[in-house]
Short mmCIF file of C-alpha atoms and ligand atoms in Angstrom, two decimals:
data_model
loop_
_atom_site.label_atom_id
_atom_site.label_comp_id
_atom_site.label_asym_id
_atom_site.label_seq_id
_atom_site.Cartn_x
_atom_site.Cartn_y
_atom_site.Cartn_z
CA MET Y 1 -21.52 -49.48 -15.01
CA PRO Y 2 -24.08 -49.91 -12.19
CA GLU Y 3 -24.92 -53.56 -11.35
CA ASN Y 4 -28.53 -53.33 -12.63
CA GLN Y 5 -27.38 -52.03 -16.02
CA LYS Y 6 -24.71 -54.66 -16.66
CA THR Y 7 -26.83 -56.89 -18.91
CA GLN Y 8 -27.46 -53.91 -21.13
CA ILE Y 9 -24.85 -52.85 -23.65
CA TYR Y 10 -24.07 -49.17 -23.56
CA LEU Y 11 -22.90 -47.75 -26.88
CA ASP Y 12 -23.96 -44.16 -26.31
CA PHE Y 13 -20.85 -42.58 -24.81
CA ASN Y 14 -21.32 -39.38 -26.82
CA ALA Y 15 -24.63 -38.80 -25.03
CA THR Y 16 -23.02 -39.26 -21.64
CA ALA Y 17 -20.12 -41.34 -20.38
CA PRO Y 18 -20.29 -43.45 -17.23
CA VAL Y 19 -18.94 -41.53 -14.24
CA ARG Y 20 -15.30 -42.47 -13.70
CA PRO Y 21 -14.54 -43.93 -10.25
CA VAL Y 22 -11.96 -41.18 -9.67
CA ALA Y 23 -14.57 -38.55 -10.48
CA ARG Y 24 -17.15 -40.19 -8.23
CA GLU Y 25 -14.66 -40.30 -5.36
CA ALA Y 26 -13.67 -36.67 -5.86
CA ALA Y 27 -17.32 -35.58 -5.96
CA MET Y 28 -18.16 -37.68 -2.89
CA ARG Y 29 -15.23 -36.25 -0.96
CA ALA Y 30 -16.40 -32.75 -1.86
CA MET Y 31 -19.92 -33.59 -0.67
CA GLU Y 32 -18.56 -34.81 2.63
CA THR Y 33 -17.13 -31.36 3.33
CA VAL Y 34 -19.05 -28.17 4.01
CA GLY Y 35 -18.17 -24.72 2.77
CA ASN Y 36 -19.09 -22.18 0.16
CA PRO Y 37 -16.11 -21.41 -2.08
CA SER Y 38 -16.85 -17.69 -1.68
CA SER Y 39 -16.73 -17.76 2.14
CA VAL Y 40 -13.59 -16.32 3.68
CA HIS Y 41 -13.38 -18.74 6.61
CA GLY Y 42 -11.49 -22.00 6.63
CA PHE Y 43 -14.43 -24.08 5.41
CA GLY Y 44 -14.88 -21.73 2.50
CA ARG Y 45 -11.19 -21.79 1.71
CA ALA Y 46 -11.22 -25.59 1.65
CA ALA Y 47 -14.11 -25.56 -0.84
CA ARG Y 48 -12.32 -22.91 -2.90
CA LYS Y 49 -9.26 -25.16 -3.05
CA LEU Y 50 -11.35 -27.99 -4.48
CA VAL Y 51 -12.68 -25.70 -7.19
CA GLU Y 52 -9.28 -24.22 -8.02
CA ASP Y 53 -7.55 -27.60 -8.12
CA ALA Y 54 -10.21 -28.77 -10.55
CA ARG Y 55 -9.78 -25.63 -12.62
CA GLU Y 56 -6.10 -26.47 -13.07
CA ARG Y 57 -6.92 -30.01 -14.18
CA VAL Y 58 -9.59 -28.94 -16.65
CA ALA Y 59 -7.25 -26.28 -18.04
CA ALA Y 60 -4.49 -28.88 -18.45
CA LEU Y 61 -6.78 -31.15 -20.47
CA VAL Y 62 -6.92 -28.54 -23.25
CA ASN Y 63 -3.68 -26.65 -22.59
CA ALA Y 64 -5.38 -23.47 -21.36
CA GLN Y 65 -4.58 -21.25 -18.40
CA PRO Y 66 -6.67 -21.91 -15.27
CA SER Y 67 -7.71 -18.23 -15.25
CA GLN Y 68 -9.29 -18.75 -18.67
CA ILE Y 69 -11.72 -21.39 -17.39
CA VAL Y 70 -15.27 -20.35 -16.44
CA PHE Y 71 -17.25 -23.22 -14.94
CA THR Y 72 -20.85 -23.62 -16.12
CA SER Y 73 -23.64 -26.16 -15.70
CA GLY Y 74 -22.65 -27.95 -18.90
CA GLY Y 75 -21.91 -27.65 -22.59
CA THR Y 76 -25.28 -26.11 -23.43
CA GLU Y 77 -24.89 -23.24 -20.99
CA ALA Y 78 -21.28 -22.79 -22.08
CA ASN Y 79 -22.29 -22.49 -25.74
CA ASN Y 80 -25.14 -20.11 -24.93
CA GLN Y 81 -22.83 -17.89 -22.94
CA ALA Y 82 -20.10 -17.89 -25.55
CA LEU Y 83 -22.61 -16.89 -28.23
CA LEU Y 84 -24.77 -14.48 -26.29
CA ALA Y 85 -22.38 -12.84 -23.84
CA VAL Y 86 -19.54 -11.75 -26.11
CA GLU Y 87 -19.70 -8.59 -28.21
CA HIS Y 88 -19.57 -9.25 -31.94
CA GLY Y 89 -21.48 -8.55 -35.13
CA THR Y 90 -22.81 -11.29 -37.37
CA VAL Y 91 -22.71 -14.87 -36.14
CA LEU Y 92 -21.91 -17.66 -38.58
CA VAL Y 93 -22.27 -21.29 -37.57
CA SER Y 94 -21.17 -24.44 -39.29
CA ALA Y 95 -24.14 -26.38 -40.62
CA VAL Y 96 -23.33 -29.38 -38.44
CA GLU Y 97 -23.18 -27.67 -35.04
CA HIS Y 98 -24.98 -29.05 -32.00
CA ASP Y 99 -28.41 -27.63 -31.17
CA SER Y 100 -26.91 -25.76 -28.22
CA ILE Y 101 -25.14 -23.59 -30.83
CA LEU Y 102 -27.91 -23.50 -33.43
CA ALA Y 103 -30.85 -22.72 -31.14
CA PRO Y 104 -29.52 -19.56 -29.44
CA VAL Y 105 -28.83 -17.93 -32.84
CA PRO Y 106 -31.57 -19.33 -35.10
CA GLU Y 107 -31.03 -16.69 -37.79
CA ALA Y 108 -27.29 -17.30 -38.10
CA PRO Y 109 -26.22 -18.23 -41.64
CA ARG Y 110 -24.89 -21.78 -41.80
CA VAL Y 111 -21.51 -22.46 -43.36
CA PRO Y 112 -21.81 -25.58 -45.52
CA VAL Y 113 -19.81 -28.78 -45.12
CA THR Y 114 -18.45 -31.17 -47.73
CA PRO Y 115 -20.11 -34.59 -48.30
CA ASP Y 116 -17.60 -35.91 -45.73
CA GLY Y 117 -18.96 -33.51 -43.15
CA VAL Y 118 -15.90 -31.25 -43.09
CA LEU Y 119 -16.30 -27.45 -42.98
CA ASP Y 120 -16.03 -25.83 -46.41
CA LEU Y 121 -13.27 -23.29 -45.80
CA ASP Y 122 -13.77 -21.46 -49.12
CA ALA Y 123 -17.44 -20.96 -48.29
CA LEU Y 124 -16.45 -19.66 -44.86
CA ASP Y 125 -14.04 -17.21 -46.47
CA ALA Y 126 -16.70 -15.96 -48.89
CA MET Y 127 -19.36 -15.65 -46.19
CA LEU Y 128 -17.03 -13.76 -43.87
CA ALA Y 129 -16.09 -11.39 -46.68
CA LYS Y 130 -19.75 -10.38 -46.83
CA ALA Y 131 -20.35 -10.26 -43.07
CA ASP Y 132 -20.14 -7.27 -40.73
CA THR Y 133 -17.00 -7.26 -38.67
CA PRO Y 134 -16.22 -8.34 -36.09
CA ALA Y 135 -18.18 -11.51 -36.80
CA LEU Y 136 -18.12 -14.63 -34.66
CA VAL Y 137 -17.82 -18.07 -36.22
CA ALA Y 138 -18.87 -21.20 -34.36
CA ILE Y 139 -17.04 -24.30 -35.53
CA MET Y 140 -17.01 -27.45 -33.46
CA PHE Y 141 -13.87 -29.48 -32.80
CA ALA Y 142 -15.53 -32.85 -33.48
CA ASN Y 143 -19.06 -33.61 -34.55
CA ASN Y 144 -21.23 -35.41 -32.04
CA GLU Y 145 -22.97 -37.61 -34.63
CA THR Y 146 -20.22 -38.53 -37.08
CA GLY Y 147 -17.12 -37.87 -34.97
CA VAL Y 148 -15.66 -35.88 -37.87
CA ILE Y 149 -12.86 -33.58 -36.72
CA GLN Y 150 -13.13 -30.10 -38.14
CA PRO Y 151 -10.24 -28.04 -39.58
CA VAL Y 152 -10.33 -25.59 -36.69
CA GLU Y 153 -6.79 -24.31 -37.18
CA GLU Y 154 -7.47 -23.51 -40.83
CA ALA Y 155 -10.81 -21.93 -39.96
CA VAL Y 156 -9.05 -19.69 -37.43
CA ALA Y 157 -6.62 -18.56 -40.15
CA VAL Y 158 -9.54 -17.68 -42.42
CA ALA Y 159 -11.38 -15.92 -39.59
CA ARG Y 160 -8.32 -13.85 -38.70
CA ARG Y 161 -8.18 -12.47 -42.24
CA HIS Y 162 -11.64 -11.04 -41.60
CA ASP Y 163 -11.08 -9.99 -37.96
CA ALA Y 164 -13.64 -12.54 -36.86
CA LEU Y 165 -13.74 -14.33 -33.51
CA VAL Y 166 -13.86 -18.13 -33.34
CA LEU Y 167 -15.85 -20.21 -30.89
CA CYS Y 168 -14.90 -23.88 -30.86
CA ASP Y 169 -17.30 -26.33 -29.22
CA ALA Y 170 -14.84 -29.00 -28.10
CA VAL Y 171 -17.42 -31.00 -26.13
CA GLN Y 172 -16.90 -34.14 -28.26
CA GLY Y 173 -13.19 -33.67 -28.88
CA ALA Y 174 -11.71 -33.06 -25.44
CA GLY Y 175 -10.68 -36.25 -23.70
CA LYS Y 176 -10.83 -38.24 -26.96
CA VAL Y 177 -8.02 -36.62 -28.94
CA PRO Y 178 -5.49 -33.92 -28.01
CA VAL Y 179 -7.15 -30.50 -27.94
CA ASP Y 180 -4.89 -27.49 -27.54
CA PHE Y 181 -6.65 -24.22 -26.77
CA ALA Y 182 -3.42 -22.20 -26.89
CA ALA Y 183 -2.13 -23.65 -30.15
CA LEU Y 184 -5.49 -23.43 -31.92
CA ASP Y 185 -5.65 -19.79 -30.85
CA VAL Y 186 -9.44 -19.79 -30.80
CA ASP Y 187 -11.16 -17.02 -28.87
CA LEU Y 188 -13.60 -19.23 -27.00
CA MET Y 189 -13.87 -22.96 -26.43
CA THR Y 190 -16.53 -24.97 -24.63
CA LEU Y 191 -16.46 -28.27 -22.74
CA SER Y 192 -18.92 -30.58 -21.02
CA GLY Y 193 -17.89 -32.64 -18.00
CA HIS Y 194 -20.27 -35.55 -18.39
CA LYS Y 195 -18.91 -36.42 -21.84
CA ILE Y 196 -15.60 -37.32 -20.21
CA GLY Y 197 -16.90 -39.15 -17.16
CA SER Y 198 -17.62 -36.43 -14.63
CA PRO Y 199 -20.99 -36.18 -12.91
CA GLN Y 200 -23.60 -34.47 -15.09
CA GLY Y 201 -24.16 -30.74 -14.67
CA THR Y 202 -20.64 -29.44 -15.22
CA GLY Y 203 -19.06 -27.67 -18.15
CA ALA Y 204 -16.81 -24.77 -18.99
CA VAL Y 205 -16.31 -21.85 -21.30
CA ILE Y 206 -12.64 -21.17 -21.95
CA VAL Y 207 -12.03 -17.54 -22.78
CA HIS Y 208 -8.94 -16.09 -24.38
CA ASP Y 209 -7.51 -13.12 -22.48
CA ARG Y 210 -8.22 -10.83 -25.44
CA VAL Y 211 -11.98 -11.53 -25.21
CA GLN Y 212 -14.37 -10.08 -22.69
CA LEU Y 213 -16.99 -12.57 -21.61
CA HIS Y 214 -20.00 -11.03 -19.88
CA PRO Y 215 -22.02 -13.09 -17.42
CA LEU Y 216 -25.13 -14.79 -18.77
CA ILE Y 217 -26.16 -15.43 -15.19
CA ALA Y 218 -25.72 -12.34 -13.05
CA GLY Y 219 -25.23 -12.79 -9.34
CA GLY Y 220 -22.54 -12.71 -6.75
CA GLY Y 221 -19.61 -12.16 -9.08
CA GLN Y 222 -18.30 -15.74 -9.00
CA GLU Y 223 -15.96 -17.00 -11.70
CA ARG Y 224 -14.22 -13.59 -11.90
CA LYS Y 225 -17.55 -11.92 -12.50
CA ARG Y 226 -18.18 -14.11 -15.54
CA ARG Y 227 -20.78 -16.51 -14.13
CA GLY Y 228 -22.85 -15.75 -11.05
CA GLY Y 229 -24.02 -18.41 -8.61
CA THR Y 230 -22.40 -20.64 -6.02
CA GLU Y 231 -20.18 -23.10 -7.82
CA ASN Y 232 -21.24 -26.77 -8.12
CA THR Y 233 -18.29 -27.79 -5.95
CA PRO Y 234 -18.83 -31.59 -5.96
CA GLY Y 235 -19.52 -31.62 -9.70
CA ILE Y 236 -16.51 -29.42 -10.43
CA ALA Y 237 -14.27 -31.60 -8.24
CA GLY Y 238 -15.49 -34.60 -10.25
CA PHE Y 239 -14.91 -32.74 -13.52
CA GLY Y 240 -11.33 -32.00 -12.48
CA ALA Y 241 -10.62 -35.63 -11.60
CA ALA Y 242 -12.21 -36.84 -14.84
CA ALA Y 243 -10.19 -34.33 -16.87
CA GLU Y 244 -6.95 -35.42 -15.25
CA GLU Y 245 -7.60 -39.09 -15.95
CA ALA Y 246 -8.85 -38.45 -19.47
CA LEU Y 247 -5.61 -36.61 -20.25
CA GLU Y 248 -3.52 -39.47 -18.84
CA GLN Y 249 -5.48 -41.97 -20.94
CA LEU Y 250 -5.44 -40.14 -24.28
CA ASP Y 251 -2.86 -42.52 -25.76
CA THR Y 252 -4.76 -45.65 -24.88
CA TYR Y 253 -8.06 -44.07 -25.93
CA ALA Y 254 -6.72 -43.93 -29.50
CA ALA Y 255 -7.00 -47.74 -29.59
CA VAL Y 256 -10.80 -47.45 -29.48
CA ALA Y 257 -10.57 -46.59 -33.19
CA GLY Y 258 -9.44 -50.17 -33.91
CA LEU Y 259 -12.65 -51.57 -32.45
CA ARG Y 260 -14.79 -48.92 -34.15
CA ASP Y 261 -13.19 -49.55 -37.55
CA ALA Y 262 -13.57 -53.31 -37.18
CA MET Y 263 -17.23 -52.80 -36.26
CA GLU Y 264 -17.83 -50.66 -39.34
CA ALA Y 265 -16.07 -53.10 -41.66
CA GLU Y 266 -18.13 -55.97 -40.26
CA ALA Y 267 -21.36 -53.94 -40.48
CA LEU Y 268 -20.76 -53.24 -44.16
CA ALA Y 269 -19.82 -56.88 -44.80
CA ARG Y 270 -23.07 -58.05 -43.21
CA VAL Y 271 -25.29 -55.37 -44.77
CA PRO Y 272 -23.60 -54.09 -47.94
CA ALA Y 273 -26.46 -51.62 -48.51
CA ALA Y 274 -25.62 -49.83 -45.25
CA ARG Y 275 -23.46 -46.73 -45.08
CA VAL Y 276 -20.96 -45.18 -42.71
CA PHE Y 277 -21.02 -41.38 -42.76
CA GLY Y 278 -17.86 -39.33 -42.48
CA ALA Y 279 -15.65 -42.42 -42.68
CA ASP Y 280 -13.18 -40.80 -45.08
CA ALA Y 281 -12.59 -37.76 -42.89
CA PRO Y 282 -10.43 -37.61 -39.76
CA ARG Y 283 -12.62 -38.67 -36.84
CA VAL Y 284 -12.46 -39.08 -33.08
CA PRO Y 285 -11.78 -42.76 -32.31
CA ASN Y 286 -15.10 -43.80 -30.83
CA THR Y 287 -17.90 -42.52 -33.05
CA SER Y 288 -19.72 -44.19 -35.91
CA SER Y 289 -22.66 -42.87 -37.89
CA LEU Y 290 -24.39 -45.84 -39.48
CA GLY Y 291 -27.21 -45.63 -42.01
CA LEU Y 292 -29.52 -48.61 -42.53
CA PRO Y 293 -31.60 -48.10 -45.67
CA GLY Y 294 -35.37 -48.14 -45.33
CA ILE Y 295 -35.44 -48.30 -41.52
CA SER Y 296 -36.01 -45.12 -39.58
CA SER Y 297 -33.54 -44.07 -36.91
CA GLU Y 298 -36.33 -44.17 -34.37
CA THR Y 299 -37.24 -47.77 -35.21
CA GLN Y 300 -33.61 -48.82 -35.00
CA VAL Y 301 -33.05 -47.13 -31.65
CA MET Y 302 -36.20 -48.73 -30.20
CA ALA Y 303 -35.53 -52.19 -31.63
CA LEU Y 304 -31.95 -52.14 -30.38
CA ASP Y 305 -33.15 -50.97 -26.98
CA LEU Y 306 -35.46 -53.98 -26.83
CA ALA Y 307 -32.42 -56.13 -27.60
CA GLY Y 308 -30.63 -54.52 -24.64
CA ILE Y 309 -28.39 -52.22 -26.65
CA ALA Y 310 -28.30 -48.47 -26.14
CA VAL Y 311 -27.43 -46.30 -29.14
CA SER Y 312 -28.78 -42.99 -30.24
CA ALA Y 313 -30.30 -41.45 -33.32
CA GLY Y 314 -27.78 -38.64 -33.22
CA ALA Y 315 -28.03 -35.33 -31.46
CA ALA Y 316 -31.64 -34.55 -31.97
CA CYS Y 317 -33.18 -36.75 -29.38
CA SER Y 318 -34.93 -34.94 -26.61
CA ALA Y 319 -37.83 -35.97 -24.42
CA GLY Y 320 -37.79 -39.34 -26.15
CA LYS Y 321 -38.40 -37.83 -29.59
CA VAL Y 322 -36.13 -38.49 -32.52
CA LYS Y 323 -35.97 -36.19 -35.52
CA GLN Y 324 -34.07 -36.23 -38.82
CA SER Y 325 -30.36 -35.63 -38.57
CA HIS Y 326 -29.48 -32.09 -39.70
CA VAL Y 327 -25.87 -33.25 -39.79
CA ILE Y 328 -26.46 -35.96 -42.38
CA ALA Y 329 -28.76 -33.58 -44.29
CA ALA Y 330 -25.97 -30.96 -44.34
CA MET Y 331 -23.68 -33.62 -45.81
CA GLY Y 332 -26.04 -33.71 -48.79
CA GLU Y 333 -28.08 -36.76 -47.80
CA GLY Y 334 -31.28 -35.00 -46.76
CA ASP Y 335 -33.86 -37.07 -48.59
CA GLY Y 336 -32.68 -40.60 -48.35
CA TRP Y 337 -30.42 -41.21 -45.40
CA ALA Y 338 -30.94 -38.44 -42.85
CA GLY Y 339 -33.82 -40.29 -41.17
CA THR Y 340 -32.13 -43.69 -41.18
CA VAL Y 341 -28.93 -43.03 -39.28
CA ILE Y 342 -27.92 -44.12 -35.80
CA ARG Y 343 -24.93 -43.03 -33.79
CA VAL Y 344 -22.91 -45.77 -32.17
CA SER Y 345 -20.40 -44.30 -29.75
CA LEU Y 346 -17.96 -46.57 -27.94
CA GLY Y 347 -15.95 -46.12 -24.77
CA HIS Y 348 -12.62 -47.20 -23.43
CA GLU Y 349 -14.31 -50.14 -21.76
CA THR Y 350 -16.37 -51.35 -24.76
CA THR Y 351 -15.53 -54.96 -25.64
CA HIS Y 352 -15.47 -56.96 -28.87
CA GLY Y 353 -18.27 -59.10 -27.45
CA GLU Y 354 -20.50 -56.06 -26.97
CA VAL Y 355 -19.85 -54.88 -30.50
CA GLU Y 356 -20.64 -58.38 -31.82
CA ARG Y 357 -23.95 -58.38 -29.96
CA PHE Y 358 -24.78 -55.00 -31.40
CA LEU Y 359 -23.96 -56.19 -34.92
CA ASP Y 360 -26.11 -59.30 -34.51
CA ALA Y 361 -29.11 -57.29 -33.33
CA TRP Y 362 -28.62 -54.64 -36.01
CA GLN Y 363 -28.34 -57.22 -38.78
CA ASP Y 364 -31.37 -59.15 -37.45
CA LEU Y 365 -33.38 -55.96 -37.53
CA TYR Y 366 -32.44 -55.39 -41.16
CA MET Y 367 -33.22 -58.98 -42.18
CA CYS Y 368 -36.57 -58.98 -40.38
CA ARG Y 369 -37.62 -55.71 -41.98
CA ARG Y 370 -36.64 -56.93 -45.41
CA ALA Y 371 -38.54 -60.16 -44.95
CA ALA Y 372 -41.67 -58.31 -43.70
N1 PLP R 1 -21.98 -29.64 -27.86
C1 PLP R 1 -21.88 -30.88 -28.36
C2 PLP R 1 -21.04 -31.11 -29.56
C3 PLP R 1 -22.56 -31.92 -27.75
O1 PLP R 1 -22.45 -33.17 -28.26
C4 PLP R 1 -23.35 -31.67 -26.61
C5 PLP R 1 -24.13 -32.76 -25.97
O2 PLP R 1 -24.43 -33.75 -26.59
C6 PLP R 1 -23.40 -30.36 -26.10
C7 PLP R 1 -22.70 -29.37 -26.76
C8 PLP R 1 -24.21 -30.03 -24.89
O3 PLP R 1 -23.56 -30.45 -23.72
P1 PLP R 1 -24.38 -30.69 -22.35
O4 PLP R 1 -25.07 -32.02 -22.49
O5 PLP R 1 -23.33 -30.70 -21.29
O6 PLP R 1 -25.33 -29.56 -22.18
#
């Protein structure tokens, strides 16, 4: 964490993770060299090597082949490309997808989730039975607000029965739990570098060999003609270094769940009227969706910010505006809770002391509001 941000407590790792020192060094080294990866001379070949080394590391993170990786500017571009640049019929999306999936296909029917936030596989089956083939189904690996891990393998089995393609947004899963592109046998997967500690502005679409991905950005034929434009070499070098370290640290990352679970238990002990969403489903270790009755998400985020604690109101926070959580609404809590939820997302480096300070501020906020 930069020196001037050390007094603040950062519990918003799902929004962006601090850049890992190894990623910073790799990006800096790349910036100290000159060369366009498409140039044939030695400078160009050196830049190409940086990109290709990173491609191998990113592929290894999710057990894909390097040739299947198409670098993009981030998860949003990756999701747009996967949805808009692959030939298919109807698109179906799970009701809890990120806006970068929902916005490009606003008319797409939404597959419901259970009250725990898990995809309803029977509903998917029924909806696919009615859809044109070949349909494409977007189902995320892990939800960005609740951390709930989706039954992707089962969804792929259902999709196969209907000849449908599957796009898995693994932006919040990769680097937190094992993600295996080959074993899941999805057709497309997407990643975002800055969620795992690379510099911002990097991402990837991973494309199965059986799928043809057209370029969304036409240009000089980079990325095997799948994404035009000179590669973001420093960012990609950082992404590769971050992916390598994230893979090495997967085992120790699992321990973050202990801190998260203790935080949730203590939160409910202090404010019994509060709720934790998705707690009974399998989740990534670091994410908690906490509802505080009667206090809007926006008020909570601002009050906690004043107390020096950074959390988020979920996904739908752009340009400083917070709106109701479509994720919590899809879990059947539209009226009461969807506007009262905050997302607390921890990192490897989060300490007990930081969590305690968060809980104190959160409880104070509740007590003050009740007294007012
Ligand atoms: N998908 C999910 C699940 C996300 O959480 C996010 C970002 O929060 C994105 C996609 C978009 O990624 P990026 O910020 O790299 O555009």
